[in-house]
Coordinates of C-alpha atoms in Angstrom, one line a residue:
Chain A
M784 CA 45.2 14.5 -31.7
S785 CA 47.1 17.4 -30.4
L786 CA 49.1 19.6 -32.8
V787 CA 52.1 19.2 -30.5
F788 CA 53.2 16.1 -32.4
T789 CA 52.5 17.6 -35.8
L790 CA 54.5 20.7 -34.8
A791 CA 57.4 18.7 -33.3
S792 CA 57.7 16.3 -36.2
R793 CA 57.4 18.9 -38.9
N794 CA 59.9 21.2 -37.2
L795 CA 62.2 18.2 -37.0
F796 CA 61.8 17.0 -40.6
Q797 CA 61.8 20.5 -42.1
D798 CA 65.5 20.9 -42.1
R799 CA 66.5 17.5 -43.5
L800 CA 70.2 18.2 -43.4
R801 CA 70.2 19.0 -39.7
F802 CA 67.9 16.0 -39.1
V803 CA 70.3 13.7 -40.9
A804 CA 73.2 15.2 -38.9
T805 CA 71.3 14.6 -35.7
L806 CA 70.6 11.0 -36.7
I807 CA 74.2 10.3 -37.6
G808 CA 75.2 11.6 -34.2
I809 CA 72.7 9.4 -32.4
V810 CA 73.5 6.4 -34.5
F811 CA 77.2 6.8 -34.0
S812 CA 76.7 7.2 -30.3
V813 CA 74.3 4.3 -29.8
V814 CA 76.3 2.0 -32.1
L815 CA 79.5 2.9 -30.1
V816 CA 77.8 2.2 -26.8
M817 CA 76.2 -1.0 -28.2
V818 CA 79.5 -2.3 -29.5
Q819 CA 81.3 -1.5 -26.3
M820 CA 78.6 -3.0 -24.1
G821 CA 78.2 -6.0 -26.5
L822 CA 82.0 -6.6 -26.2
Y823 CA 81.7 -6.3 -22.5
F824 CA 79.0 -8.9 -22.3
G825 CA 80.7 -11.0 -25.0
F826 CA 83.9 -11.0 -23.1
G827 CA 82.1 -11.7 -19.9
R828 CA 80.5 -14.7 -21.5
M829 CA 83.7 -16.0 -23.1
V830 CA 85.7 -15.8 -19.9
T831 CA 83.2 -18.1 -18.2
T832 CA 82.5 -20.5 -21.1
M833 CA 84.4 -23.4 -19.4
I834 CA 82.6 -22.9 -16.1
D835 CA 79.3 -22.7 -18.0
H836 CA 79.9 -26.0 -19.6
A837 CA 81.3 -27.9 -16.7
P838 CA 78.9 -30.3 -14.9
A839 CA 79.7 -29.1 -11.4
D840 CA 77.7 -28.2 -8.4
L841 CA 80.8 -26.8 -6.7
W842 CA 84.3 -25.9 -7.9
I843 CA 87.4 -26.5 -5.8
V844 CA 90.1 -24.1 -6.9
A845 CA 93.4 -23.1 -5.4
K846 CA 93.4 -20.4 -2.8
G847 CA 94.0 -17.1 -4.6
A848 CA 92.9 -18.4 -8.0
K849 CA 91.1 -15.7 -9.8
S850 CA 89.8 -17.4 -12.9
F851 CA 89.4 -20.7 -14.6
E852 CA 92.7 -20.0 -16.4
D853 CA 94.6 -19.6 -13.2
L854 CA 97.5 -22.1 -13.2
S855 CA 97.7 -22.7 -9.5
L856 CA 97.8 -26.3 -8.5
L857 CA 96.0 -28.6 -6.1
D858 CA 97.0 -32.0 -4.7
M859 CA 95.3 -35.0 -6.2
Q860 CA 94.8 -36.4 -2.6
T861 CA 92.3 -33.6 -2.0
R862 CA 89.9 -35.6 -4.0
D863 CA 89.9 -38.5 -1.5
K864 CA 89.3 -36.1 1.4
V865 CA 86.4 -34.5 -0.4
L866 CA 84.8 -37.8 -1.3
T867 CA 84.5 -38.6 2.4
I868 CA 82.3 -35.6 3.0
N869 CA 78.6 -36.4 3.4
G870 CA 76.6 -35.2 0.4
V871 CA 79.4 -35.4 -2.2
A872 CA 78.5 -37.8 -5.0
G873 CA 81.7 -37.3 -7.1
V874 CA 84.8 -35.3 -7.5
T875 CA 86.4 -35.0 -11.0
P876 CA 89.8 -33.4 -11.5
V877 CA 90.5 -30.9 -14.2
V878 CA 94.0 -30.0 -15.4
I879 CA 94.7 -26.9 -17.5
G880 CA 97.9 -25.3 -18.9
F881 CA 99.7 -23.9 -21.8
A882 CA 101.6 -26.1 -24.2
D883 CA 103.4 -25.8 -27.5
W884 CA 101.6 -27.5 -30.4
R885 CA 104.0 -28.4 -33.2
L886 CA 102.4 -28.3 -36.6
P887 CA 103.1 -31.1 -39.1
E888 CA 105.4 -28.7 -41.1
G889 CA 107.5 -28.0 -37.9
S890 CA 106.4 -24.6 -36.7
M891 CA 105.0 -24.1 -33.2
T892 CA 101.9 -22.4 -31.8
P893 CA 100.8 -22.2 -28.2
V894 CA 97.6 -24.0 -27.1
F895 CA 95.6 -24.2 -23.9
V896 CA 95.2 -27.8 -22.9
V897 CA 92.1 -28.8 -20.9
G898 CA 92.2 -32.3 -19.5
S899 CA 89.4 -34.0 -17.7
D900 CA 87.7 -37.4 -17.4
L901 CA 85.9 -37.6 -20.7
K902 CA 84.0 -40.8 -19.9
D903 CA 82.5 -39.7 -16.6
D904 CA 81.4 -36.3 -15.4
G905 CA 84.4 -34.2 -16.5
L906 CA 84.7 -31.1 -18.5
K907 CA 84.1 -32.4 -21.9
P908 CA 84.2 -30.6 -25.2
W909 CA 80.8 -29.6 -26.6
H910 CA 79.3 -28.7 -29.9
L911 CA 81.0 -31.7 -31.5
V912 CA 80.7 -31.5 -35.3
A913 CA 83.0 -34.5 -36.1
G914 CA 84.3 -37.5 -34.2
S915 CA 83.0 -38.4 -30.8
L916 CA 83.8 -38.3 -27.1
Q917 CA 84.5 -42.0 -27.1
A918 CA 87.2 -41.4 -29.7
L919 CA 89.0 -39.2 -27.2
T920 CA 89.8 -42.2 -24.9
P921 CA 93.0 -43.6 -26.6
P922 CA 96.3 -42.0 -25.8
G923 CA 97.1 -39.0 -28.0
A924 CA 93.5 -38.3 -28.9
V925 CA 92.5 -34.6 -28.8
A926 CA 89.6 -32.4 -29.7
V927 CA 90.1 -29.0 -31.3
D928 CA 87.8 -26.4 -32.6
R929 CA 87.5 -26.1 -36.4
T930 CA 87.9 -22.3 -36.3
Y931 CA 91.6 -23.0 -35.3
F932 CA 92.3 -25.5 -38.1
D933 CA 94.7 -23.1 -39.9
R934 CA 96.5 -22.1 -36.7
L935 CA 97.0 -25.7 -35.7
G936 CA 97.8 -26.9 -39.2
V937 CA 95.1 -29.6 -39.2
S938 CA 92.2 -30.3 -41.5
G939 CA 89.9 -32.4 -39.3
V940 CA 89.5 -35.8 -37.7
G941 CA 92.6 -37.9 -38.3
S942 CA 95.1 -35.0 -38.6
T943 CA 98.2 -35.3 -36.5
A944 CA 100.6 -33.0 -34.7
E945 CA 102.8 -33.0 -31.6
I946 CA 102.4 -31.5 -28.1
R947 CA 105.6 -31.4 -26.0
G948 CA 107.1 -34.2 -28.1
H949 CA 104.0 -36.4 -27.8
Q950 CA 102.2 -37.4 -31.0
V951 CA 98.5 -36.3 -30.9
K952 CA 95.7 -37.1 -33.3
V953 CA 92.5 -35.1 -33.8
A954 CA 89.7 -37.4 -32.8
A955 CA 86.9 -34.9 -32.4
V956 CA 86.2 -31.4 -33.8
T957 CA 84.1 -28.8 -32.1
D958 CA 82.5 -25.7 -33.4
G959 CA 82.6 -22.3 -31.7
I960 CA 84.7 -23.1 -28.6
R961 CA 86.9 -20.1 -29.0
S962 CA 89.3 -18.6 -26.4
F963 CA 89.3 -14.9 -25.5
T964 CA 93.0 -15.2 -25.2
T965 CA 93.2 -16.3 -28.9
T966 CA 95.1 -19.4 -27.8
P967 CA 93.2 -22.5 -29.1
Y968 CA 91.7 -24.9 -26.6
V969 CA 92.8 -28.5 -26.9
F970 CA 90.6 -31.0 -25.0
T971 CA 92.1 -34.3 -24.0
N972 CA 91.8 -37.1 -21.5
L973 CA 93.0 -36.3 -18.0
D974 CA 95.4 -39.2 -18.1
Y975 CA 97.5 -37.6 -20.8
A976 CA 96.9 -33.9 -20.3
G977 CA 99.5 -33.7 -17.5
A978 CA 102.2 -34.9 -19.8
Y979 CA 101.3 -32.3 -22.5
I980 CA 101.6 -29.4 -20.0
G981 CA 104.4 -30.8 -17.9
L982 CA 102.4 -31.2 -14.8
P983 CA 103.6 -33.4 -11.9
A984 CA 101.6 -36.6 -11.6
N985 CA 99.9 -35.8 -8.3
K986 CA 98.9 -32.3 -9.2
V987 CA 95.6 -31.0 -10.8
S988 CA 94.2 -27.5 -11.5
H989 CA 90.6 -27.7 -10.2
F990 CA 88.1 -30.2 -9.0
L991 CA 84.5 -30.4 -10.1
V992 CA 82.3 -31.6 -7.3
R993 CA 78.9 -33.1 -7.8
L994 CA 76.4 -33.4 -5.0
K995 CA 74.1 -36.2 -4.1
P996 CA 70.4 -35.5 -4.8
G997 CA 68.9 -33.5 -1.9
A998 CA 72.3 -32.5 -0.4
D999 CA 72.5 -29.0 1.0
L1000 CA 74.9 -27.1 -1.2
D1001 CA 75.8 -24.4 1.3
H1002 CA 76.4 -27.0 4.0
V1003 CA 78.5 -29.2 1.8
R1004 CA 80.5 -26.2 0.6
Q1005 CA 81.3 -25.2 4.2
E1006 CA 82.2 -28.8 5.0
I1007 CA 84.7 -29.0 2.1
Q1008 CA 86.1 -25.6 3.0
S1009 CA 86.7 -26.7 6.6
A1010 CA 88.1 -30.1 5.6
V1011 CA 90.5 -28.9 3.0
S1012 CA 93.0 -26.1 3.5
G1013 CA 94.5 -23.9 0.8
V1014 CA 91.5 -24.1 -1.4
Q1015 CA 88.4 -22.0 -2.4
V1016 CA 85.1 -23.8 -2.7
L1017 CA 82.9 -21.9 -5.0
T1018 CA 79.5 -22.3 -6.6
P1019 CA 79.6 -22.0 -10.4
D1020 CA 78.0 -18.6 -10.2
Q1021 CA 80.6 -17.4 -7.7
F1022 CA 83.4 -18.8 -9.8
K1023 CA 82.0 -17.1 -12.9
Q1024 CA 81.7 -13.8 -11.1
K1025 CA 85.2 -14.1 -9.8
S1026 CA 86.5 -14.8 -13.3
R1027 CA 84.6 -11.9 -14.8
N1028 CA 85.8 -9.6 -12.1
Y1029 CA 89.4 -10.6 -12.7
W1030 CA 89.4 -10.5 -16.5
L1031 CA 87.1 -7.5 -16.9
F1032 CA 88.2 -5.3 -14.0
G1033 CA 91.4 -6.8 -12.8
T1034 CA 92.9 -6.3 -16.2
G1035 CA 91.3 -3.0 -16.9
A1036 CA 89.6 -4.4 -20.0
G1037 CA 86.1 -3.8 -18.6
M1038 CA 86.9 -0.2 -17.6
A1039 CA 88.2 0.5 -21.1
L1040 CA 85.0 -0.8 -22.5
F1041 CA 82.9 1.2 -20.1
A1042 CA 85.0 4.3 -20.9
G1043 CA 84.4 3.8 -24.6
A1044 CA 80.6 3.5 -23.9
L1045 CA 80.7 6.6 -21.7
L1046 CA 82.5 8.5 -24.5
G1047 CA 79.7 7.4 -26.9
V1048 CA 77.1 8.7 -24.5
I1049 CA 78.9 12.0 -24.2
V1050 CA 79.4 12.4 -27.9
G1051 CA 75.8 11.5 -28.6
T1052 CA 74.5 13.9 -26.0
V1053 CA 76.6 16.8 -27.2
I1054 CA 75.6 16.2 -30.9
V1055 CA 71.9 16.0 -30.1
A1056 CA 72.0 18.9 -27.7
Q1057 CA 73.8 21.0 -30.3
T1058 CA 71.4 20.2 -33.1
L1059 CA 68.3 20.5 -31.0
Y1060 CA 69.5 23.8 -29.7
S1061 CA 70.3 25.2 -33.1
S1062 CA 66.9 23.9 -34.4
T1063 CA 65.2 25.6 -31.4
K1064 CA 67.1 28.8 -32.1
D1065 CA 65.9 28.7 -35.7
H1066 CA 62.3 28.4 -34.5
L1067 CA 62.7 30.9 -31.7
Y1068 CA 60.1 33.3 -33.2
E1069 CA 57.7 30.4 -33.4
F1070 CA 58.2 29.6 -29.7
A1071 CA 57.9 33.3 -28.9
T1072 CA 54.6 33.3 -30.8
L1073 CA 53.5 30.3 -28.9
R1074 CA 54.3 32.1 -25.7
A1075 CA 52.6 35.3 -27.0
I1076 CA 49.3 33.5 -27.8
G1077 CA 49.3 32.1 -24.2
C1078 CA 50.9 28.8 -24.5
S1079 CA 51.9 27.2 -21.2
N1080 CA 55.5 26.2 -20.6
R1081 CA 54.4 22.6 -20.5
Y1082 CA 53.1 22.8 -24.1
I1083 CA 56.4 24.2 -25.3
Y1084 CA 58.5 21.7 -23.4
T1085 CA 56.4 19.0 -24.8
V1086 CA 57.1 20.2 -28.4
I1087 CA 60.9 20.1 -27.7
I1088 CA 60.9 16.9 -25.8
L1089 CA 58.8 15.2 -28.5
Q1090 CA 61.4 16.3 -31.0
A1091 CA 64.1 14.8 -28.8
L1092 CA 62.0 11.6 -28.5
L1093 CA 61.5 11.3 -32.3
N1094 CA 65.2 11.7 -32.7
A1095 CA 65.8 9.0 -30.1
V1096 CA 63.3 6.5 -31.6
I1097 CA 64.4 6.9 -35.2
G1098 CA 68.1 7.1 -34.3
F1099 CA 67.8 4.0 -32.1
L1100 CA 66.0 2.0 -34.8
L1101 CA 68.8 2.7 -37.3
A1102 CA 71.4 2.0 -34.7
A1103 CA 69.7 -1.3 -33.8
I1104 CA 69.8 -2.4 -37.4
I1105 CA 73.5 -1.6 -37.6
G1106 CA 74.0 -3.3 -34.2
F1107 CA 72.4 -6.5 -35.4
A1108 CA 74.6 -6.5 -38.5
V1109 CA 77.6 -6.1 -36.2
V1110 CA 76.5 -9.0 -34.1
E1111 CA 76.0 -11.1 -37.1
F1112 CA 79.4 -10.1 -38.5
T1113 CA 81.2 -10.9 -35.3
A1114 CA 79.3 -14.0 -34.4
R1115 CA 82.2 -16.3 -35.5
S1116 CA 85.0 -13.9 -34.5
A1117 CA 87.4 -14.4 -31.6
L1118 CA 85.3 -12.1 -29.5
P1119 CA 81.7 -12.0 -30.5
I1120 CA 79.6 -9.0 -29.6
V1121 CA 76.7 -10.2 -27.5
I1122 CA 73.5 -8.0 -27.5
S1123 CA 70.8 -9.4 -25.3
N1124 CA 67.2 -8.2 -25.2
D1125 CA 68.0 -6.6 -21.8
L1126 CA 70.9 -4.7 -23.3
M1127 CA 68.7 -3.5 -26.2
F1128 CA 66.0 -2.3 -23.8
G1129 CA 68.7 -0.6 -21.7
L1130 CA 70.2 1.1 -24.7
F1131 CA 66.8 2.3 -25.8
G1132 CA 66.3 3.8 -22.4
L1133 CA 69.8 5.3 -22.5
T1134 CA 69.0 6.8 -26.0
V1135 CA 65.8 8.4 -24.7
V1136 CA 67.5 9.7 -21.6
M1137 CA 70.4 11.1 -23.7
C1138 CA 68.0 12.9 -26.1
I1139 CA 65.8 14.3 -23.3
A1140 CA 68.9 15.5 -21.4
S1141 CA 70.0 17.1 -24.7
A1142 CA 66.6 18.8 -25.0
L1143 CA 67.1 20.5 -21.6
V1144 CA 69.6 22.9 -23.3
A1145 CA 67.0 23.9 -25.8
I1146 CA 64.4 24.2 -23.2
T1147 CA 66.6 26.5 -21.2
R1148 CA 66.9 28.7 -24.3
V1149 CA 63.2 28.8 -24.8
V1150 CA 62.5 29.6 -21.1
R1151 CA 64.5 32.8 -21.6
T1152 CA 62.5 33.8 -24.7
D1153 CA 60.5 36.9 -24.1
P1154 CA 57.1 36.8 -26.0
V1155 CA 57.4 40.5 -26.6
M1156 CA 60.1 39.8 -29.2
V1157 CA 57.3 38.9 -31.7
M1158 CA 56.1 42.5 -31.5
S1159 CA 59.4 43.9 -32.7
R1160 CA 59.5 42.0 -35.9
Chain B
M195 CA 27.5 51.6 -20.9
N196 CA 29.7 48.5 -21.5
E197 CA 32.1 47.4 -18.7
P198 CA 35.7 47.9 -19.9
I199 CA 37.4 44.7 -21.1
V200 CA 40.8 46.2 -20.8
E201 CA 41.7 48.9 -18.2
A202 CA 45.0 50.6 -17.7
R203 CA 45.3 53.0 -14.8
N204 CA 48.3 55.3 -14.4
V205 CA 50.5 52.9 -16.4
S206 CA 54.1 53.8 -16.9
K207 CA 56.9 51.7 -18.4
T208 CA 60.6 52.2 -18.2
L209 CA 62.8 50.3 -20.7
G210 CA 66.5 49.7 -20.5
T211 CA 68.9 50.4 -17.7
G212 CA 71.6 52.9 -16.9
A213 CA 72.3 55.5 -19.5
A214 CA 70.0 53.7 -22.0
K215 CA 67.0 54.0 -19.6
V216 CA 63.9 55.4 -21.4
K217 CA 60.5 56.0 -20.0
A218 CA 58.5 54.5 -22.8
L219 CA 55.0 55.0 -21.3
K220 CA 54.0 57.8 -19.0
H221 CA 50.9 57.6 -16.8
I222 CA 48.5 56.0 -19.3
D223 CA 44.9 55.8 -18.4
L224 CA 42.9 53.8 -20.9
S225 CA 39.8 51.6 -21.1
L226 CA 38.7 49.5 -24.1
E227 CA 35.1 48.3 -24.4
G228 CA 33.5 45.6 -26.3
G229 CA 32.0 46.3 -29.8
K230 CA 34.5 49.0 -30.6
L231 CA 37.6 49.1 -32.9
T232 CA 40.1 51.5 -31.4
V233 CA 43.0 52.7 -33.5
L234 CA 46.2 53.8 -31.7
M235 CA 48.3 56.1 -33.8
G236 CA 51.6 57.8 -33.2
P237 CA 55.0 58.4 -34.7
S238 CA 57.8 55.8 -34.5
G239 CA 59.2 55.4 -31.0
S240 CA 56.2 57.0 -29.4
G241 CA 55.4 54.0 -27.3
K242 CA 52.5 52.4 -29.4
T243 CA 54.0 48.9 -29.4
T244 CA 55.1 49.1 -25.8
L245 CA 51.5 50.1 -24.8
L246 CA 50.2 47.2 -26.8
S247 CA 52.7 44.8 -25.1
V248 CA 51.7 46.0 -21.7
L249 CA 48.0 45.8 -22.4
G250 CA 48.6 42.3 -24.0
C251 CA 50.3 41.1 -20.7
M252 CA 53.6 40.6 -22.4
L253 CA 55.3 43.4 -20.6
A254 CA 54.7 44.2 -16.9
P255 CA 54.1 47.9 -16.2
S256 CA 56.8 49.7 -14.1
E257 CA 54.0 51.6 -12.4
G258 CA 50.2 51.4 -12.5
T259 CA 47.8 48.6 -13.0
V260 CA 46.3 46.7 -15.9
R261 CA 43.1 44.7 -15.7
I262 CA 41.9 42.3 -18.3
C263 CA 38.3 41.2 -18.0
G264 CA 38.5 42.1 -14.3
S265 CA 41.8 40.2 -13.7
S266 CA 44.6 42.3 -12.4
T267 CA 48.0 41.6 -13.8
D268 CA 49.8 43.0 -10.8
G269 CA 52.6 40.6 -9.6
A270 CA 51.3 37.8 -11.9
S271 CA 53.9 35.1 -12.8
R272 CA 54.8 34.4 -16.4
E273 CA 52.5 31.4 -16.4
R274 CA 49.6 33.4 -15.0
L275 CA 50.1 36.1 -17.6
A276 CA 50.2 33.4 -20.3
K277 CA 46.9 32.1 -18.9
I278 CA 45.4 35.6 -19.1
R279 CA 46.6 35.9 -22.7
R280 CA 45.3 32.4 -23.5
D281 CA 41.9 33.1 -22.0
H282 CA 41.2 36.6 -23.0
I283 CA 43.5 38.0 -25.7
G284 CA 43.9 37.4 -29.4
F285 CA 47.0 38.8 -31.1
V286 CA 47.6 39.9 -34.7
F287 CA 51.2 40.7 -35.5
Q288 CA 52.7 42.8 -38.2
S289 CA 54.8 39.9 -39.6
F290 CA 51.9 37.4 -39.2
H291 CA 54.1 34.9 -37.3
L292 CA 52.3 31.9 -38.8
F293 CA 54.0 28.5 -38.3
P294 CA 55.5 27.7 -41.7
T295 CA 55.2 23.9 -41.1
L296 CA 51.5 24.1 -40.3
T297 CA 48.7 24.5 -42.8
A298 CA 46.3 27.5 -42.6
A299 CA 43.7 25.4 -40.8
E300 CA 46.4 24.0 -38.4
N301 CA 47.7 27.5 -37.7
I302 CA 44.2 28.5 -36.6
R303 CA 43.6 25.3 -34.7
L304 CA 46.9 25.9 -32.8
A305 CA 45.2 28.6 -30.8
L306 CA 42.5 26.1 -29.7
D307 CA 45.1 23.4 -29.2
V308 CA 47.1 25.4 -26.6
R309 CA 43.8 25.8 -24.7
G310 CA 43.3 22.1 -24.7
E311 CA 40.5 22.2 -27.3
R312 CA 41.1 19.3 -29.8
G313 CA 39.5 16.8 -32.0
A314 CA 36.7 17.1 -34.6
R315 CA 35.2 20.1 -32.9
A316 CA 38.4 22.1 -33.1
R317 CA 38.8 21.1 -36.8
T318 CA 35.2 22.2 -37.6
R319 CA 35.8 25.5 -35.7
A320 CA 39.0 26.2 -37.6
R321 CA 37.2 25.6 -40.9
E322 CA 34.4 28.0 -39.9
V323 CA 36.9 30.7 -39.0
L324 CA 38.7 30.2 -42.3
T325 CA 35.4 30.8 -44.0
R326 CA 34.8 33.8 -41.8
V327 CA 38.1 35.4 -42.9
G328 CA 37.3 34.6 -46.6
L329 CA 39.7 31.6 -47.1
P330 CA 37.5 28.5 -47.1
H331 CA 39.5 27.1 -50.0
K332 CA 42.9 27.4 -48.3
I333 CA 42.4 24.9 -45.5
K334 CA 45.4 22.8 -46.6
A335 CA 47.6 25.6 -47.8
F336 CA 50.9 26.3 -46.1
P337 CA 51.9 29.9 -45.3
R338 CA 54.4 29.8 -48.2
D339 CA 51.5 29.2 -50.6
L340 CA 49.5 32.2 -49.3
S341 CA 49.8 35.9 -50.2
G342 CA 50.6 38.5 -47.5
G343 CA 46.9 39.4 -47.2
E344 CA 45.9 35.8 -47.0
Q345 CA 48.5 35.1 -44.3
Q346 CA 47.2 38.0 -42.3
R347 CA 43.7 36.7 -42.6
V348 CA 44.9 33.4 -41.3
A349 CA 46.6 35.2 -38.4
I350 CA 43.3 37.0 -37.7
G351 CA 41.6 33.6 -37.7
R352 CA 44.1 32.4 -35.2
A353 CA 43.4 35.4 -33.0
I354 CA 39.6 35.1 -33.0
V355 CA 39.1 31.3 -33.1
A356 CA 39.1 30.9 -29.3
E357 CA 36.7 33.9 -29.0
P358 CA 38.8 36.1 -26.9
S359 CA 37.3 39.3 -25.4
V360 CA 40.0 41.5 -26.8
I361 CA 42.0 41.5 -30.0
L362 CA 45.3 43.4 -30.1
A363 CA 46.7 44.0 -33.5
D364 CA 50.2 45.4 -34.0
E365 CA 50.5 47.2 -37.4
P366 CA 48.3 44.5 -39.1
T367 CA 48.4 46.2 -42.5
A368 CA 52.0 47.3 -42.6
A369 CA 53.1 44.4 -44.7
L370 CA 50.1 44.6 -47.0
D371 CA 49.1 46.6 -50.1
G372 CA 46.2 49.0 -49.8
E373 CA 43.5 46.7 -51.0
N374 CA 44.5 43.9 -48.6
G375 CA 45.0 46.4 -45.8
Q376 CA 41.4 47.6 -46.2
A377 CA 40.1 44.0 -46.3
V378 CA 42.0 43.1 -43.1
M379 CA 40.7 46.2 -41.3
G380 CA 37.2 45.4 -42.6
I381 CA 37.4 42.0 -40.9
L382 CA 38.7 43.4 -37.7
S383 CA 36.0 46.1 -37.6
A384 CA 33.3 43.5 -38.3
I385 CA 34.7 41.2 -35.5
A386 CA 34.5 44.1 -33.0
K387 CA 30.9 44.9 -33.9
E388 CA 29.4 41.5 -34.6
Q389 CA 31.0 39.7 -31.7
N390 CA 31.2 42.6 -29.2
R391 CA 35.0 42.3 -28.9
A392 CA 37.3 45.1 -27.9
V393 CA 39.7 45.5 -30.8
L394 CA 42.8 47.7 -30.5
V395 CA 44.8 48.3 -33.7
V396 CA 48.2 50.0 -33.7
T397 CA 48.9 51.6 -37.0
H398 CA 50.8 54.4 -38.8
D399 CA 48.4 54.2 -41.7
T400 CA 46.0 57.2 -41.7
R401 CA 43.9 55.5 -44.5
L402 CA 42.6 53.1 -41.9
I403 CA 41.1 55.8 -39.7
G404 CA 37.7 55.3 -41.4
F405 CA 37.4 51.9 -39.7
A406 CA 38.0 53.3 -36.2
D407 CA 35.2 53.8 -33.7
R408 CA 37.8 55.6 -31.5
I409 CA 41.2 57.1 -32.3
L410 CA 43.9 57.3 -29.7
R411 CA 47.1 59.2 -30.3
I412 CA 50.3 58.7 -28.4
E413 CA 53.4 60.9 -28.3
D414 CA 56.5 60.4 -26.3
G415 CA 54.8 57.7 -24.2
A416 CA 51.8 59.8 -23.3
L417 CA 48.3 59.5 -24.6
Q418 CA 47.0 62.7 -26.2
P419 CA 43.5 64.1 -25.5
E420 CA 41.0 62.0 -27.4
E421 CA 39.3 63.5 -30.5
P422 CA 36.1 62.1 -32.0
N423 CA 36.7 60.2 -35.2
R424 CA 35.2 62.5 -37.9
S425 CA 34.5 59.7 -40.4
N426 CA 32.8 57.7 -37.7
V427 CA 30.9 60.7 -36.5
Y428 CA 29.9 61.2 -40.1
Q429 CA 28.7 57.6 -40.3
I430 CA 26.7 57.9 -37.1
R431 CA 25.1 61.2 -38.2
S432 CA 24.2 59.7 -41.6
S433 CA 22.6 56.6 -40.1
A434 CA 20.7 58.9 -37.7

């Protein structure tokens, strides 16, 4: 094995304090980027959670609607029009809206009501941990998530409260259906949801369209779009993308997360560059000696880049451990941090690039080193 | 007569700029042949180290030409000069310049490593050279665990391990006591003779003249007319 690795690693570990400082810089930087990007992906996943769980081949939403939470309304009669289009197997209305939930002790908290056909192919609550979908059929039956029990003043199936003066009873409990707006979701039957949010009888928020087997999705989509005015007909992927764009970029939240990540990259690069540069400066006579004994530039660059890579690998491993701890810690929070394998690979690549870019400063210093300096000392 | 390994023809070197400009070497003509240890002496600031640097392809001459083993250094790039050093020259420095994080054997092996010679053969060669310089028991010792004399022997080992044609030594005994200085010079002298290398030693130390096959003196950047080395002449006469 070449002595390049031995030289690089021993140079690196020789000054433990500086090595630790470098690692802290890398870990800080990578964890910061990891958290920011994890939040970005977590947020991106949360804003599409309803679309992800809806059994729809196509969505019909109001023209100009930017996300699932958009409160624009559609006429119920649209459903009949769409059902006449060849290839459409079913059309299920969904109503959404904010309402006030009155706790048993009298205080109020806002909730986000999601009403759909719970018997058929509507947007049903998932991850049920208590009660059942059948239990949501009677008037006043609702499903809530157990993470919001305290907010809603309920303790499980059978608990009661009021929405807009209507008595409601918890008939099913879900686990992990959390809203990025922090307003709890309340699932209920379409027949009663309108009353809870004060919706006119012939109005709905969105339609879920299911196609017949073998139907051409693009063709049906165009047919619906031509037949119905004032609506957008979107595939689930299109609707998810639209929602993500709106919440992440329309609101500036995504840019803020990216800016935080960029800051992490800059801080990390500066710290690694500074420590590598100072380490190289400390070993300048050694690099000059290498040059004097006829070392090629490539050999010297390899020593410095290997030092940078060692920093990157060790720093990334430590950051990954912390990252996984953060993921675990936030798993049940309002905004879980999502770190996918792709993100991990990307971050490792970013760490390597960051450390190698930092090494360029040190390399520039060594390139200017004159081997004759070893003769004068 | 041996072909010269190092040849300098009409070499001058100017250092500094403006008011600080100094002509450090003036029209030097010099040849170094294999099998001889040449000692270059002169007062401080006379140009000894500058000449060594020019002959060692670390400094380009302002005028004149330098040839190492037939290769001219005229207009050579930094990488080309590095290759000439790598292929033909071994250096021994006053301050040893060993790598503190490498063991004695690794320090020696480094000179092979930069030439792309690795593996078991390089390790064996490093051990052989350590034995050659009298430190077979110090293979795993780091420079901090070695005395000055031992460090300089390791530095000599690094200079000779790749079997260069010329060894350039800059004040190799300056940091050593008399006994270690004599030992180091003994090794350099033996290397010149046994392995037919050209060895040039820059020194202030007149006690080392006895090891020289040839003595050069430099003053104000100019080589002085050469004198025969009396002690060497004596040795030759005795052996005759």
